[in-house]
Amino acid sequence: MNKSVRILFLVVAIFAASAVTLSKAEQQFNSGRRLSSRFLAGIPYGSIMNCNINPKVCVADGSAGPDCCNNKCVNLEIDSSHCGRCGHKCGHQKICCEGKCVNPMRNEKHCGKCGNKCDESSSCVYGMCSYA
């Protein structure tokens, strides 16, 4: 009898360990909705992480950005593959700053990197303010 109780306990422990839990994005999506699972919410399996269906997953902690492009979370302000809008790629030697493609080697507002503004008495050359 003692051996069968141990086996039963082991089976229950293995079953409990293999249970699927909600990811952090799913938990944030469901917070405030008082739902215990995505099945009770009437959301099809797998669509909870689909930002085309559920844009709220893009504002969860750990997301790549708050915007959804081609079912991927992105940040349209800084993503060089989706700069300002979905699918707008920045050209060679350009980076995405504030949703616009700029050349950091000569841009006065984004000299060398986004947000690095040169003062009025200097200019941006080779990505540096007041070069030479």
PDB file of C-alpha atoms in Angstrom, residues 6-130:
ATOM      1  CA  ARG A   6       4.384   6.882  -3.504  1.00  0.00           C
ATOM      2  CA  ILE A   7       3.740   6.042  -7.160  1.00  0.00           C
ATOM      3  CA  LEU A   8       0.482   7.989  -7.123  1.00  0.00           C
ATOM      4  CA  PHE A   9       2.249  10.974  -5.540  1.00  0.00           C
ATOM      5  CA  LEU A  10       5.006  10.778  -8.179  1.00  0.00           C
ATOM      6  CA  VAL A  11       2.451  10.690 -11.030  1.00  0.00           C
ATOM      7  CA  VAL A  12       0.607  13.697  -9.601  1.00  0.00           C
ATOM      8  CA  ALA A  13       3.891  15.604  -9.158  1.00  0.00           C
ATOM      9  CA  ILE A  14       4.942  14.906 -12.763  1.00  0.00           C
ATOM     10  CA  PHE A  15       1.538  15.956 -14.072  1.00  0.00           C
ATOM     11  CA  ALA A  16       1.624  19.189 -12.056  1.00  0.00           C
ATOM     12  CA  ALA A  17       5.153  20.003 -13.251  1.00  0.00           C
ATOM     13  CA  SER A  18       4.169  19.569 -16.889  1.00  0.00           C
ATOM     14  CA  ALA A  19       1.171  21.924 -16.664  1.00  0.00           C
ATOM     15  CA  VAL A  20       1.364  24.912 -19.027  1.00  0.00           C
ATOM     16  CA  THR A  21       1.339  28.330 -17.373  1.00  0.00           C
ATOM     17  CA  LEU A  22       0.542  31.671 -18.906  1.00  0.00           C
ATOM     18  CA  SER A  23       3.435  33.729 -20.186  1.00  0.00           C
ATOM     19  CA  LYS A  24       4.091  37.214 -18.811  1.00  0.00           C
ATOM     20  CA  ALA A  25       2.440  38.864 -21.838  1.00  0.00           C
ATOM     21  CA  GLU A  26      -0.643  36.691 -21.441  1.00  0.00           C
ATOM     22  CA  GLN A  27      -0.842  37.528 -17.744  1.00  0.00           C
ATOM     23  CA  GLN A  28      -0.656  41.262 -18.488  1.00  0.00           C
ATOM     24  CA  PHE A  29      -3.262  40.925 -21.229  1.00  0.00           C
ATOM     25  CA  ASN A  30      -5.609  39.095 -18.893  1.00  0.00           C
ATOM     26  CA  SER A  31      -4.995  41.339 -15.884  1.00  0.00           C
ATOM     27  CA  GLY A  32      -8.142  43.121 -14.852  1.00  0.00           C
ATOM     28  CA  ARG A  33     -10.335  40.857 -16.953  1.00  0.00           C
ATOM     29  CA  ARG A  34     -10.729  38.247 -14.166  1.00  0.00           C
ATOM     30  CA  LEU A  35     -10.081  35.351 -16.501  1.00  0.00           C
ATOM     31  CA  SER A  36      -8.323  32.220 -15.395  1.00  0.00           C
ATOM     32  CA  SER A  37      -7.323  31.086 -18.882  1.00  0.00           C
ATOM     33  CA  ARG A  38      -7.364  32.139 -22.486  1.00  0.00           C
ATOM     34  CA  PHE A  39      -9.960  29.437 -23.234  1.00  0.00           C
ATOM     35  CA  LEU A  40     -12.484  31.110 -20.945  1.00  0.00           C
ATOM     36  CA  ALA A  41     -11.861  34.395 -22.724  1.00  0.00           C
ATOM     37  CA  GLY A  42     -13.059  32.935 -25.999  1.00  0.00           C
ATOM     38  CA  ILE A  43      -9.713  33.655 -27.654  1.00  0.00           C
ATOM     39  CA  PRO A  44      -8.519  30.935 -30.054  1.00  0.00           C
ATOM     40  CA  TYR A  45      -5.450  28.981 -28.971  1.00  0.00           C
ATOM     41  CA  GLY A  46      -2.222  30.676 -30.064  1.00  0.00           C
ATOM     42  CA  SER A  47      -3.782  34.041 -30.882  1.00  0.00           C
ATOM     43  CA  ILE A  48      -2.986  35.527 -27.463  1.00  0.00           C
ATOM     44  CA  MET A  49       0.543  36.308 -28.717  1.00  0.00           C
ATOM     45  CA  ASN A  50      -0.639  37.436 -32.170  1.00  0.00           C
ATOM     46  CA  CYS A  51      -0.389  41.235 -32.212  1.00  0.00           C
ATOM     47  CA  ASN A  52      -2.498  41.475 -35.371  1.00  0.00           C
ATOM     48  CA  ILE A  53      -5.400  40.087 -33.310  1.00  0.00           C
ATOM     49  CA  ASN A  54      -4.239  41.295 -29.886  1.00  0.00           C
ATOM     50  CA  PRO A  55      -2.255  44.580 -30.144  1.00  0.00           C
ATOM     51  CA  LYS A  56      -2.048  44.764 -26.334  1.00  0.00           C
ATOM     52  CA  VAL A  57       0.748  42.162 -26.318  1.00  0.00           C
ATOM     53  CA  CYS A  58       3.075  44.828 -27.715  1.00  0.00           C
ATOM     54  CA  VAL A  59       2.784  46.995 -24.599  1.00  0.00           C
ATOM     55  CA  ALA A  60       3.711  44.120 -22.248  1.00  0.00           C
ATOM     56  CA  ASP A  61       7.030  44.160 -20.385  1.00  0.00           C
ATOM     57  CA  GLY A  62       9.804  42.695 -22.520  1.00  0.00           C
ATOM     58  CA  SER A  63       8.116  43.521 -25.815  1.00  0.00           C
ATOM     59  CA  ALA A  64      10.248  44.842 -28.690  1.00  0.00           C
ATOM     60  CA  GLY A  65       7.978  47.854 -29.002  1.00  0.00           C
ATOM     61  CA  PRO A  66       4.448  49.204 -28.751  1.00  0.00           C
ATOM     62  CA  ASP A  67       3.565  48.922 -32.452  1.00  0.00           C
ATOM     63  CA  CYS A  68       2.518  45.872 -34.496  1.00  0.00           C
ATOM     64  CA  CYS A  69       3.942  45.244 -37.988  1.00  0.00           C
ATOM     65  CA  ASN A  70       3.449  41.939 -39.803  1.00  0.00           C
ATOM     66  CA  ASN A  71       2.508  40.230 -36.537  1.00  0.00           C
ATOM     67  CA  LYS A  72       5.712  41.439 -34.802  1.00  0.00           C
ATOM     68  CA  CYS A  73       5.999  43.988 -32.040  1.00  0.00           C
ATOM     69  CA  VAL A  74       8.280  46.841 -33.125  1.00  0.00           C
ATOM     70  CA  ASN A  75       9.084  50.424 -32.182  1.00  0.00           C
ATOM     71  CA  LEU A  76       8.361  52.684 -35.165  1.00  0.00           C
ATOM     72  CA  GLU A  77      10.458  55.447 -33.564  1.00  0.00           C
ATOM     73  CA  ILE A  78      13.782  53.529 -33.684  1.00  0.00           C
ATOM     74  CA  ASP A  79      13.391  50.351 -35.800  1.00  0.00           C
ATOM     75  CA  SER A  80      15.362  50.761 -39.051  1.00  0.00           C
ATOM     76  CA  SER A  81      13.235  48.073 -40.745  1.00  0.00           C
ATOM     77  CA  HIS A  82       9.974  49.813 -39.800  1.00  0.00           C
ATOM     78  CA  CYS A  83      10.896  53.486 -39.463  1.00  0.00           C
ATOM     79  CA  GLY A  84       7.832  55.670 -38.983  1.00  0.00           C
ATOM     80  CA  ARG A  85       5.545  53.075 -40.579  1.00  0.00           C
ATOM     81  CA  CYS A  86       5.459  49.344 -41.195  1.00  0.00           C
ATOM     82  CA  GLY A  87       7.870  48.147 -43.879  1.00  0.00           C
ATOM     83  CA  HIS A  88       9.681  51.484 -44.337  1.00  0.00           C
ATOM     84  CA  LYS A  89      13.376  50.561 -44.284  1.00  0.00           C
ATOM     85  CA  CYS A  90      16.164  53.053 -43.802  1.00  0.00           C
ATOM     86  CA  GLY A  91      18.815  53.085 -46.510  1.00  0.00           C
ATOM     87  CA  HIS A  92      22.508  52.381 -46.239  1.00  0.00           C
ATOM     88  CA  GLN A  93      24.267  54.296 -43.434  1.00  0.00           C
ATOM     89  CA  LYS A  94      20.973  55.630 -42.071  1.00  0.00           C
ATOM     90  CA  ILE A  95      19.368  54.957 -38.712  1.00  0.00           C
ATOM     91  CA  CYS A  96      15.829  55.503 -37.471  1.00  0.00           C
ATOM     92  CA  CYS A  97      15.449  58.388 -35.029  1.00  0.00           C
ATOM     93  CA  GLU A  98      12.051  59.713 -33.979  1.00  0.00           C
ATOM     94  CA  GLY A  99      10.424  57.747 -36.817  1.00  0.00           C
ATOM     95  CA  LYS A 100      12.605  59.297 -39.544  1.00  0.00           C
ATOM     96  CA  CYS A 101      15.586  57.873 -41.408  1.00  0.00           C
ATOM     97  CA  VAL A 102      18.639  60.052 -40.796  1.00  0.00           C
ATOM     98  CA  ASN A 103      22.330  59.908 -41.566  1.00  0.00           C
ATOM     99  CA  PRO A 104      24.068  60.144 -38.152  1.00  0.00           C
ATOM    100  CA  MET A 105      27.319  61.162 -39.835  1.00  0.00           C
ATOM    101  CA  ARG A 106      25.981  64.616 -40.746  1.00  0.00           C
ATOM    102  CA  ASN A 107      22.608  65.179 -39.050  1.00  0.00           C
ATOM    103  CA  GLU A 108      22.678  68.116 -36.609  1.00  0.00           C
ATOM    104  CA  LYS A 109      19.902  66.702 -34.361  1.00  0.00           C
ATOM    105  CA  HIS A 110      21.175  63.115 -34.345  1.00  0.00           C
ATOM    106  CA  CYS A 111      24.946  63.400 -34.674  1.00  0.00           C
ATOM    107  CA  GLY A 112      26.512  59.962 -34.230  1.00  0.00           C
ATOM    108  CA  LYS A 113      23.395  58.615 -32.504  1.00  0.00           C
ATOM    109  CA  CYS A 114      19.756  59.446 -31.934  1.00  0.00           C
ATOM    110  CA  GLY A 115      19.159  62.538 -29.836  1.00  0.00           C
ATOM    111  CA  ASN A 116      22.756  63.836 -29.891  1.00  0.00           C
ATOM    112  CA  LYS A 117      22.155  67.457 -30.932  1.00  0.00           C
ATOM    113  CA  CYS A 118      25.065  69.687 -31.849  1.00  0.00           C
ATOM    114  CA  ASP A 119      24.987  73.210 -30.416  1.00  0.00           C
ATOM    115  CA  GLU A 120      24.550  76.247 -32.649  1.00  0.00           C
ATOM    116  CA  SER A 121      28.279  76.973 -32.955  1.00  0.00           C
ATOM    117  CA  SER A 122      29.196  73.492 -34.213  1.00  0.00           C
ATOM    118  CA  SER A 123      28.258  71.207 -37.054  1.00  0.00           C
ATOM    119  CA  CYS A 124      28.024  67.445 -37.418  1.00  0.00           C
ATOM    120  CA  VAL A 125      30.898  65.937 -39.408  1.00  0.00           C
ATOM    121  CA  TYR A 126      31.717  62.212 -39.421  1.00  0.00           C
ATOM    122  CA  GLY A 127      29.197  61.669 -36.623  1.00  0.00           C
ATOM    123  CA  MET A 128      30.894  64.151 -34.273  1.00  0.00           C
ATOM    124  CA  CYS A 129      29.989  67.683 -33.281  1.00  0.00           C
ATOM    125  CA  SER A 130      32.764  70.237 -33.858  1.00  0.00           C
TER     126      SER A 130
END
